[in-house]
Amino acid sequence: MPFSFDFRARLVAGALGASLIAAPAAAQQRYDLPAAPLADTLSRISLMSGRSISASAELVSGKQAAAVRAAPDAETAARQALAGTGLELVITPAGVWSLRPLPAAGPVAALEPVLVTAGNAIEPSEGTGSYTQAESGSATRMRLSLRETPQSVSVITRQQMDDQGIVNVAQALEQTPGIIVNRDNSEGYSFYSRGFQLESFQFDGLPSLSSDGGNVRDNYSITNSVVYDRIEVLKGATGLVNGAGYPSGVVNFIRKRPTQDFQGSITGGIGSWDRYRSELDLSGPLAAQGKVRGRVVAAAEKRGSYMDYARGKENLAYGIIEADLGPRTTASIGVDHQQNRNKATSNTHLPAFYSDGTPVRFPRSTNPADKWSWRNQDTTRLFADLRHTLDSGWQFKLAAAHRNYRSRELISGMSSALVDARSHSVGHGYYPGGAARFDTDTRENSVDFQASGPYTLFGRQHELVIGYNAARNHAQSNRHDGETDALIDNAFRWNNDAAKPGVYEWWLTQNMLVNQKILYGATVLRPADRYAIILGGRLSNYAWNQNLAFANGRLVNYASEVRRKFIPYAGLTYDLDSQHTVYASYTDVFKPQAYSFDANDRQLDPLTGKSMELGAKGEYLDGKLNASIALFQLKQDNMAELDTSGARRPNGDEAYVAVQGVTTRGVELEVSGEISRGWQVHAGYTYSRSRDRDGRRVSTTQPEQVFKLATTYRLPGDWHRLTVGGNLLWQGNTYFTQAIEGKDRRFIQDSYAILGLMAAYDVSKDLRLSVNLNNVFDKAYYSGIGTYNSVYYGAPRNVLAQARYRF
């Protein structure tokens, strides 16, 4: 009969593909598989044996496979798995394997076979209750298990976000092993991995091209996380998935998708400093028996702050529609819009030094901003994709996205200049004696076409992905200056209310245009049962242009262009046994440094280098627990570092120097998932050491050692309604250097630990009450240092209580 590929069948096909790729190929090994959905077990047997198994999706949908124990070959394993399912394995004289219902009285009509192959839709983390994810495509653009991926990948699942009170990207990355979050100002963050800034972001695997630079910036750090199923972080050089970039990694935001069945939830929360938030999430079929599905998510928050005068509010709306256009064709379209409104906002933050070179220590409640300063941000993302799958398992995907970022801000307050050691006076204003208004607009368009699927070579099955990506980002910022007080008489005794300018005059317009085109491809070769070789690369064209127009008539243009730059990628995995894999990977590093200039206003040459990684990964408890260890080394030239001599560019901006022969070596250990029944954990330790060719430490604002832990435990027995847990961050010391009166002065942040606790109680199967207590011991520490020689205090002890009702 003709094959009908409805929504449920697509879920089955996705599960088949997930397991097909996840299992190690080891024909000489016995088959030991747990009881699982039949689609998953058949896919594992298919990949382990290299044999294709044909079946209609209707046959396997909803059926549970029996456990397979000590089966000596694939046929025995398949027959064990089919026990009790009402199906049997049929093998033709030509060696074709297929399934059919067990014979009944009378003739049995043969079902049209459908090849069991891998799809590209990775199952969501939502609803699994897990702190780990079985698969990821963030490293290679192919769906591989974490164990099969020859690089470090961390995943913050929906469950971890819900348990730990995570509501934005910065909070999620604060709990990601190996990632450093540096607070720049009242709304901005910078992220770092392996000693370098992490500035590559993707949405559902589609790269977003940042125009990052000065006040023309795209603030990903404030992105609300409520619309995401999970956040995947690939650490190290991104040889395949992104264009030019630091060898730090990429953050991939995976959105929530519509569900076949109706579901919904509503959440309300209240927290410290007059914090109030609410969330609504609705999903389900819209028409045609679930062939058209939709989902909407909305969130709102209003909050004060531990800093004087600071307050803000945030609104978010997200909607997506997904439709089956045919048996093997699916289309989706969606939009999300986030609105942020903040008052008493800072651009830099607190000064770090007195004029005599001794550190300044302000109370944690100190806000450097004038109470009348503000920052408003609006981000809108439109996206669409079209996917078509062939009988052979090949899938074609066309994806497009548009992003519009709008920022309006008035910046004024205490400068990060030196505080006079005697009078305690300090400079005021965005520039001495002036406030500045910035009107910034960023528009980005991107498109990606990708084809992926299996192929047979020398009697074995392999996988291939090829694609093309193009992105364009145009940003414009207009700056208007107004006069205000030039000096704060006493940095410790002022009311954040300097004279407000009456007139703002245009001073500067910045225009930035970035274009990037990438041709990429990779293959997973399986020459033997235990081995997999990943080979690929990307060919990039990158062009950047900045035009500056000043009020005095001066025009300045900067440009950078790289054409046909090829970045190779190679990876190797070897299965030691059914649970453990060792791996190695290599890729080149290349990043044009369009925004880094020396004191002579000369643009620094591109950052170049090589990235290597060796490691081992383990998969335990039927895939519920993942563990890994990675050794990495990065070698680079032309690394941009702030010029600590005090020299600045002719326009007054900070100058950089190119550091040669920088070597970064380190180790990462990570474990995620369920370590015993009801006990979820996500923990990691990272040691990363960066030195130049003279042995001097670089990237000093990043700690060399970091440990992170997030965990929950559901109590057993009569206490099963109660879940307790928490999170811990420990990091080593950091510092930055500032030249004062001809001497280099260090501002040191000692090592510190921050503890958070949580508890949740299930009043019923639908209603959950939870509370998150952060910074339990009220530790005073700096969550950011070094941005324009300023420092930022971390938040004191605070609490968030929430109630979530599901229906």
PDB file of C-alpha atoms in Angstrom, residues 151-354:
ATOM      1  CA  GLN A 151      34.909  17.824  19.974  1.00  0.00           C
ATOM      2  CA  SER A 152      33.646  19.074  23.325  1.00  0.00           C
ATOM      3  CA  VAL A 153      29.913  19.831  23.302  1.00  0.00           C
ATOM      4  CA  SER A 154      27.877  20.963  26.313  1.00  0.00           C
ATOM      5  CA  VAL A 155      24.080  21.107  26.342  1.00  0.00           C
ATOM      6  CA  ILE A 156      21.889  23.095  28.718  1.00  0.00           C
ATOM      7  CA  THR A 157      18.566  21.263  28.512  1.00  0.00           C
ATOM      8  CA  ARG A 158      15.068  22.560  29.104  1.00  0.00           C
ATOM      9  CA  GLN A 159      14.957  20.652  32.393  1.00  0.00           C
ATOM     10  CA  GLN A 160      18.125  22.302  33.688  1.00  0.00           C
ATOM     11  CA  MET A 161      16.839  25.743  32.741  1.00  0.00           C
ATOM     12  CA  ASP A 162      13.536  25.133  34.518  1.00  0.00           C
ATOM     13  CA  ASP A 163      15.124  23.631  37.639  1.00  0.00           C
ATOM     14  CA  GLN A 164      17.852  26.243  38.087  1.00  0.00           C
ATOM     15  CA  GLY A 165      15.705  29.314  37.379  1.00  0.00           C
ATOM     16  CA  ILE A 166      17.533  30.144  34.119  1.00  0.00           C
ATOM     17  CA  VAL A 167      15.624  32.726  32.061  1.00  0.00           C
ATOM     18  CA  ASN A 168      18.278  34.272  29.794  1.00  0.00           C
ATOM     19  CA  VAL A 169      21.332  33.280  27.784  1.00  0.00           C
ATOM     20  CA  ALA A 170      23.847  34.756  30.221  1.00  0.00           C
ATOM     21  CA  GLN A 171      22.472  32.613  33.056  1.00  0.00           C
ATOM     22  CA  ALA A 172      22.546  29.502  30.873  1.00  0.00           C
ATOM     23  CA  LEU A 173      26.189  30.070  29.936  1.00  0.00           C
ATOM     24  CA  GLU A 174      27.070  30.732  33.571  1.00  0.00           C
ATOM     25  CA  GLN A 175      26.193  27.063  34.163  1.00  0.00           C
ATOM     26  CA  THR A 176      27.909  25.740  31.030  1.00  0.00           C
ATOM     27  CA  PRO A 177      31.201  23.968  31.818  1.00  0.00           C
ATOM     28  CA  GLY A 178      34.219  25.731  30.323  1.00  0.00           C
ATOM     29  CA  ILE A 179      32.387  29.004  29.562  1.00  0.00           C
ATOM     30  CA  ILE A 180      33.318  32.257  31.338  1.00  0.00           C
ATOM     31  CA  VAL A 181      30.711  35.008  31.617  1.00  0.00           C
ATOM     32  CA  ASN A 182      32.107  38.513  32.108  1.00  0.00           C
ATOM     33  CA  ARG A 183      29.679  41.293  33.063  1.00  0.00           C
ATOM     34  CA  ASP A 184      30.510  44.409  31.027  1.00  0.00           C
ATOM     35  CA  ASN A 185      27.798  46.833  32.138  1.00  0.00           C
ATOM     36  CA  SER A 186      24.259  46.890  33.455  1.00  0.00           C
ATOM     37  CA  GLU A 187      22.856  45.074  30.391  1.00  0.00           C
ATOM     38  CA  GLY A 188      25.847  43.651  28.559  1.00  0.00           C
ATOM     39  CA  TYR A 189      27.921  40.493  28.939  1.00  0.00           C
ATOM     40  CA  SER A 190      30.898  38.973  27.165  1.00  0.00           C
ATOM     41  CA  PHE A 191      31.412  35.219  26.909  1.00  0.00           C
ATOM     42  CA  TYR A 192      34.730  33.377  26.747  1.00  0.00           C
ATOM     43  CA  SER A 193      35.839  29.820  26.074  1.00  0.00           C
ATOM     44  CA  ARG A 194      39.387  28.485  26.252  1.00  0.00           C
ATOM     45  CA  GLY A 195      40.699  32.001  26.818  1.00  0.00           C
ATOM     46  CA  PHE A 196      38.994  33.688  23.847  1.00  0.00           C
ATOM     47  CA  GLN A 197      35.805  35.622  23.312  1.00  0.00           C
ATOM     48  CA  LEU A 198      32.854  33.535  22.192  1.00  0.00           C
ATOM     49  CA  GLU A 199      31.007  35.610  19.614  1.00  0.00           C
ATOM     50  CA  SER A 200      29.563  33.050  17.178  1.00  0.00           C
ATOM     51  CA  PHE A 201      25.847  32.360  17.589  1.00  0.00           C
ATOM     52  CA  GLN A 202      23.389  30.164  15.728  1.00  0.00           C
ATOM     53  CA  PHE A 203      19.630  29.723  15.810  1.00  0.00           C
ATOM     54  CA  ASP A 204      18.496  26.204  14.928  1.00  0.00           C
ATOM     55  CA  GLY A 205      21.895  25.720  13.307  1.00  0.00           C
ATOM     56  CA  LEU A 206      21.667  28.833  11.119  1.00  0.00           C
ATOM     57  CA  PRO A 207      24.620  31.182  11.809  1.00  0.00           C
ATOM     58  CA  SER A 208      23.854  34.741  12.893  1.00  0.00           C
ATOM     59  CA  LEU A 209      26.392  37.271  11.666  1.00  0.00           C
ATOM     60  CA  SER A 210      27.259  39.784  14.371  1.00  0.00           C
ATOM     61  CA  SER A 211      28.368  43.294  13.486  1.00  0.00           C
ATOM     62  CA  ASP A 212      29.965  43.574  16.939  1.00  0.00           C
ATOM     63  CA  GLY A 213      31.858  46.784  17.427  1.00  0.00           C
ATOM     64  CA  GLY A 214      31.552  49.758  19.779  1.00  0.00           C
ATOM     65  CA  ASN A 215      27.980  50.904  20.244  1.00  0.00           C
ATOM     66  CA  VAL A 216      27.070  49.225  16.962  1.00  0.00           C
ATOM     67  CA  ARG A 217      26.588  45.861  18.600  1.00  0.00           C
ATOM     68  CA  ASP A 218      24.092  43.010  18.586  1.00  0.00           C
ATOM     69  CA  ASN A 219      23.329  42.138  22.189  1.00  0.00           C
ATOM     70  CA  TYR A 220      22.825  38.373  22.258  1.00  0.00           C
ATOM     71  CA  SER A 221      23.558  38.233  25.987  1.00  0.00           C
ATOM     72  CA  ILE A 222      20.130  39.568  26.984  1.00  0.00           C
ATOM     73  CA  THR A 223      18.237  37.023  24.869  1.00  0.00           C
ATOM     74  CA  ASN A 224      15.453  35.385  26.862  1.00  0.00           C
ATOM     75  CA  SER A 225      15.847  31.597  27.008  1.00  0.00           C
ATOM     76  CA  VAL A 226      12.182  30.702  27.536  1.00  0.00           C
ATOM     77  CA  VAL A 227      11.664  30.045  23.795  1.00  0.00           C
ATOM     78  CA  TYR A 228      14.470  27.490  23.555  1.00  0.00           C
ATOM     79  CA  ASP A 229      14.299  23.756  23.999  1.00  0.00           C
ATOM     80  CA  ARG A 230      18.028  23.659  24.712  1.00  0.00           C
ATOM     81  CA  ILE A 231      21.241  25.605  24.242  1.00  0.00           C
ATOM     82  CA  GLU A 232      24.159  23.708  22.721  1.00  0.00           C
ATOM     83  CA  VAL A 233      27.699  25.008  23.113  1.00  0.00           C
ATOM     84  CA  LEU A 234      30.507  23.715  20.915  1.00  0.00           C
ATOM     85  CA  LYS A 235      33.860  24.543  22.494  1.00  0.00           C
ATOM     86  CA  GLY A 236      37.040  25.112  20.530  1.00  0.00           C
ATOM     87  CA  ALA A 237      37.595  26.110  16.920  1.00  0.00           C
ATOM     88  CA  THR A 238      34.516  25.786  14.709  1.00  0.00           C
ATOM     89  CA  GLY A 239      36.096  24.450  11.539  1.00  0.00           C
ATOM     90  CA  LEU A 240      32.845  23.459   9.845  1.00  0.00           C
ATOM     91  CA  VAL A 241      29.821  25.194  11.297  1.00  0.00           C
ATOM     92  CA  ASN A 242      30.684  28.893  11.228  1.00  0.00           C
ATOM     93  CA  GLY A 243      32.662  31.372   9.204  1.00  0.00           C
ATOM     94  CA  ALA A 244      35.669  33.307  10.418  1.00  0.00           C
ATOM     95  CA  GLY A 245      35.912  33.433  14.193  1.00  0.00           C
ATOM     96  CA  TYR A 246      37.874  32.985  17.373  1.00  0.00           C
ATOM     97  CA  PRO A 247      38.897  29.418  18.322  1.00  0.00           C
ATOM     98  CA  SER A 248      36.493  29.630  21.249  1.00  0.00           C
ATOM     99  CA  GLY A 249      33.296  27.966  20.070  1.00  0.00           C
ATOM    100  CA  VAL A 250      29.740  28.573  18.973  1.00  0.00           C
ATOM    101  CA  VAL A 251      26.435  28.840  20.839  1.00  0.00           C
ATOM    102  CA  ASN A 252      23.505  27.156  19.089  1.00  0.00           C
ATOM    103  CA  PHE A 253      20.001  28.088  20.277  1.00  0.00           C
ATOM    104  CA  ILE A 254      17.483  25.326  19.502  1.00  0.00           C
ATOM    105  CA  ARG A 255      13.942  26.685  19.532  1.00  0.00           C
ATOM    106  CA  LYS A 256      10.891  24.935  20.914  1.00  0.00           C
ATOM    107  CA  ARG A 257       8.825  23.346  18.152  1.00  0.00           C
ATOM    108  CA  PRO A 258       5.084  22.611  17.917  1.00  0.00           C
ATOM    109  CA  THR A 259       3.849  19.348  19.394  1.00  0.00           C
ATOM    110  CA  GLN A 260       1.422  16.818  17.914  1.00  0.00           C
ATOM    111  CA  ASP A 261      -0.777  16.826  21.017  1.00  0.00           C
ATOM    112  CA  PHE A 262      -2.091  19.844  22.848  1.00  0.00           C
ATOM    113  CA  GLN A 263      -0.071  20.990  25.849  1.00  0.00           C
ATOM    114  CA  GLY A 264       0.245  24.199  27.792  1.00  0.00           C
ATOM    115  CA  SER A 265       1.705  25.810  30.879  1.00  0.00           C
ATOM    116  CA  ILE A 266       1.450  29.061  32.774  1.00  0.00           C
ATOM    117  CA  THR A 267       4.086  30.293  35.211  1.00  0.00           C
ATOM    118  CA  GLY A 268       4.203  33.117  37.726  1.00  0.00           C
ATOM    119  CA  GLY A 269       7.202  34.200  39.779  1.00  0.00           C
ATOM    120  CA  ILE A 270       8.271  36.734  42.410  1.00  0.00           C
ATOM    121  CA  GLY A 271      11.786  37.534  43.549  1.00  0.00           C
ATOM    122  CA  SER A 272      14.200  39.887  45.253  1.00  0.00           C
ATOM    123  CA  TRP A 273      14.293  43.594  44.462  1.00  0.00           C
ATOM    124  CA  ASP A 274      10.659  43.756  43.351  1.00  0.00           C
ATOM    125  CA  ARG A 275      11.055  41.148  40.643  1.00  0.00           C
ATOM    126  CA  TYR A 276       7.851  39.840  39.034  1.00  0.00           C
ATOM    127  CA  ARG A 277       7.665  37.540  36.018  1.00  0.00           C
ATOM    128  CA  SER A 278       5.115  35.457  34.118  1.00  0.00           C
ATOM    129  CA  GLU A 279       5.232  32.931  31.263  1.00  0.00           C
ATOM    130  CA  LEU A 280       2.679  31.302  28.945  1.00  0.00           C
ATOM    131  CA  ASP A 281       3.405  28.351  26.620  1.00  0.00           C
ATOM    132  CA  LEU A 282       0.747  26.781  24.361  1.00  0.00           C
ATOM    133  CA  SER A 283       1.327  24.123  21.695  1.00  0.00           C
ATOM    134  CA  GLY A 284      -0.693  21.663  19.644  1.00  0.00           C
ATOM    135  CA  PRO A 285      -2.494  20.803  16.388  1.00  0.00           C
ATOM    136  CA  LEU A 286      -4.230  23.532  14.422  1.00  0.00           C
ATOM    137  CA  ALA A 287      -5.818  21.684  11.489  1.00  0.00           C
ATOM    138  CA  ALA A 288      -5.847  18.590   9.282  1.00  0.00           C
ATOM    139  CA  GLN A 289      -5.462  16.018  12.046  1.00  0.00           C
ATOM    140  CA  GLY A 290      -2.215  17.508  13.240  1.00  0.00           C
ATOM    141  CA  LYS A 291      -0.673  18.089   9.829  1.00  0.00           C
ATOM    142  CA  VAL A 292      -0.644  21.780  10.765  1.00  0.00           C
ATOM    143  CA  ARG A 293       0.692  22.571  14.221  1.00  0.00           C
ATOM    144  CA  GLY A 294       1.504  25.714  16.146  1.00  0.00           C
ATOM    145  CA  ARG A 295       3.130  27.022  19.280  1.00  0.00           C
ATOM    146  CA  VAL A 296       3.113  30.357  21.084  1.00  0.00           C
ATOM    147  CA  VAL A 297       5.277  31.446  24.010  1.00  0.00           C
ATOM    148  CA  ALA A 298       5.018  34.730  25.888  1.00  0.00           C
ATOM    149  CA  ALA A 299       6.902  36.095  28.881  1.00  0.00           C
ATOM    150  CA  ALA A 300       6.995  39.338  30.847  1.00  0.00           C
ATOM    151  CA  GLU A 301       9.217  40.543  33.672  1.00  0.00           C
ATOM    152  CA  LYS A 302       9.492  43.687  35.775  1.00  0.00           C
ATOM    153  CA  ARG A 303      12.384  44.119  38.201  1.00  0.00           C
ATOM    154  CA  GLY A 304      14.418  46.404  40.374  1.00  0.00           C
ATOM    155  CA  SER A 305      18.077  45.887  41.238  1.00  0.00           C
ATOM    156  CA  TYR A 306      20.582  45.677  44.054  1.00  0.00           C
ATOM    157  CA  MET A 307      22.164  48.745  42.424  1.00  0.00           C
ATOM    158  CA  ASP A 308      20.785  52.155  43.292  1.00  0.00           C
ATOM    159  CA  TYR A 309      18.099  53.518  40.934  1.00  0.00           C
ATOM    160  CA  ALA A 310      18.437  50.690  38.368  1.00  0.00           C
ATOM    161  CA  ARG A 311      15.243  49.000  37.186  1.00  0.00           C
ATOM    162  CA  GLY A 312      13.915  47.390  34.057  1.00  0.00           C
ATOM    163  CA  LYS A 313      11.218  45.403  32.326  1.00  0.00           C
ATOM    164  CA  GLU A 314      11.137  42.839  29.546  1.00  0.00           C
ATOM    165  CA  ASN A 315       8.459  41.464  27.230  1.00  0.00           C
ATOM    166  CA  LEU A 316       8.750  38.529  24.851  1.00  0.00           C
ATOM    167  CA  ALA A 317       6.460  36.878  22.297  1.00  0.00           C
ATOM    168  CA  TYR A 318       7.230  33.854  20.118  1.00  0.00           C
ATOM    169  CA  GLY A 319       5.091  32.038  17.573  1.00  0.00           C
ATOM    170  CA  ILE A 320       5.714  29.234  15.091  1.00  0.00           C
ATOM    171  CA  ILE A 321       3.568  27.271  12.633  1.00  0.00           C
ATOM    172  CA  GLU A 322       4.694  23.941  11.188  1.00  0.00           C
ATOM    173  CA  ALA A 323       2.896  22.123   8.364  1.00  0.00           C
ATOM    174  CA  ASP A 324       3.231  18.846   6.479  1.00  0.00           C
ATOM    175  CA  LEU A 325       3.040  19.828   2.827  1.00  0.00           C
ATOM    176  CA  GLY A 326       3.346  16.211   1.731  1.00  0.00           C
ATOM    177  CA  PRO A 327       4.357  12.798   3.043  1.00  0.00           C
ATOM    178  CA  ARG A 328       8.018  13.815   3.170  1.00  0.00           C
ATOM    179  CA  THR A 329       7.905  17.604   3.079  1.00  0.00           C
ATOM    180  CA  THR A 330       7.612  19.881   6.084  1.00  0.00           C
ATOM    181  CA  ALA A 331       7.650  23.665   6.261  1.00  0.00           C
ATOM    182  CA  SER A 332       7.745  26.010   9.217  1.00  0.00           C
ATOM    183  CA  ILE A 333       7.641  29.751   9.743  1.00  0.00           C
ATOM    184  CA  GLY A 334       7.977  31.739  12.927  1.00  0.00           C
ATOM    185  CA  VAL A 335       8.799  35.000  14.653  1.00  0.00           C
ATOM    186  CA  ASP A 336      10.014  36.094  18.043  1.00  0.00           C
ATOM    187  CA  HIS A 337      10.159  39.624  19.418  1.00  0.00           C
ATOM    188  CA  GLN A 338      11.857  40.755  22.617  1.00  0.00           C
ATOM    189  CA  GLN A 339      11.552  44.199  24.161  1.00  0.00           C
ATOM    190  CA  ASN A 340      13.836  45.474  26.939  1.00  0.00           C
ATOM    191  CA  ARG A 341      13.419  48.753  28.807  1.00  0.00           C
ATOM    192  CA  ASN A 342      16.016  49.738  31.406  1.00  0.00           C
ATOM    193  CA  LYS A 343      16.660  52.847  33.496  1.00  0.00           C
ATOM    194  CA  ALA A 344      19.819  54.070  35.228  1.00  0.00           C
ATOM    195  CA  THR A 345      21.967  51.971  32.893  1.00  0.00           C
ATOM    196  CA  SER A 346      25.739  51.983  32.615  1.00  0.00           C
ATOM    197  CA  ASN A 347      28.047  51.692  29.613  1.00  0.00           C
ATOM    198  CA  THR A 348      31.291  50.986  31.442  1.00  0.00           C
ATOM    199  CA  HIS A 349      31.071  50.418  35.166  1.00  0.00           C
ATOM    200  CA  LEU A 350      32.857  51.283  38.409  1.00  0.00           C
ATOM    201  CA  PRO A 351      36.398  52.737  38.361  1.00  0.00           C
ATOM    202  CA  ALA A 352      39.011  50.249  39.536  1.00  0.00           C
ATOM    203  CA  PHE A 353      41.848  52.499  40.794  1.00  0.00           C
ATOM    204  CA  TYR A 354      42.653  55.642  42.703  1.00  0.00           C
TER     205      TYR A 354
END
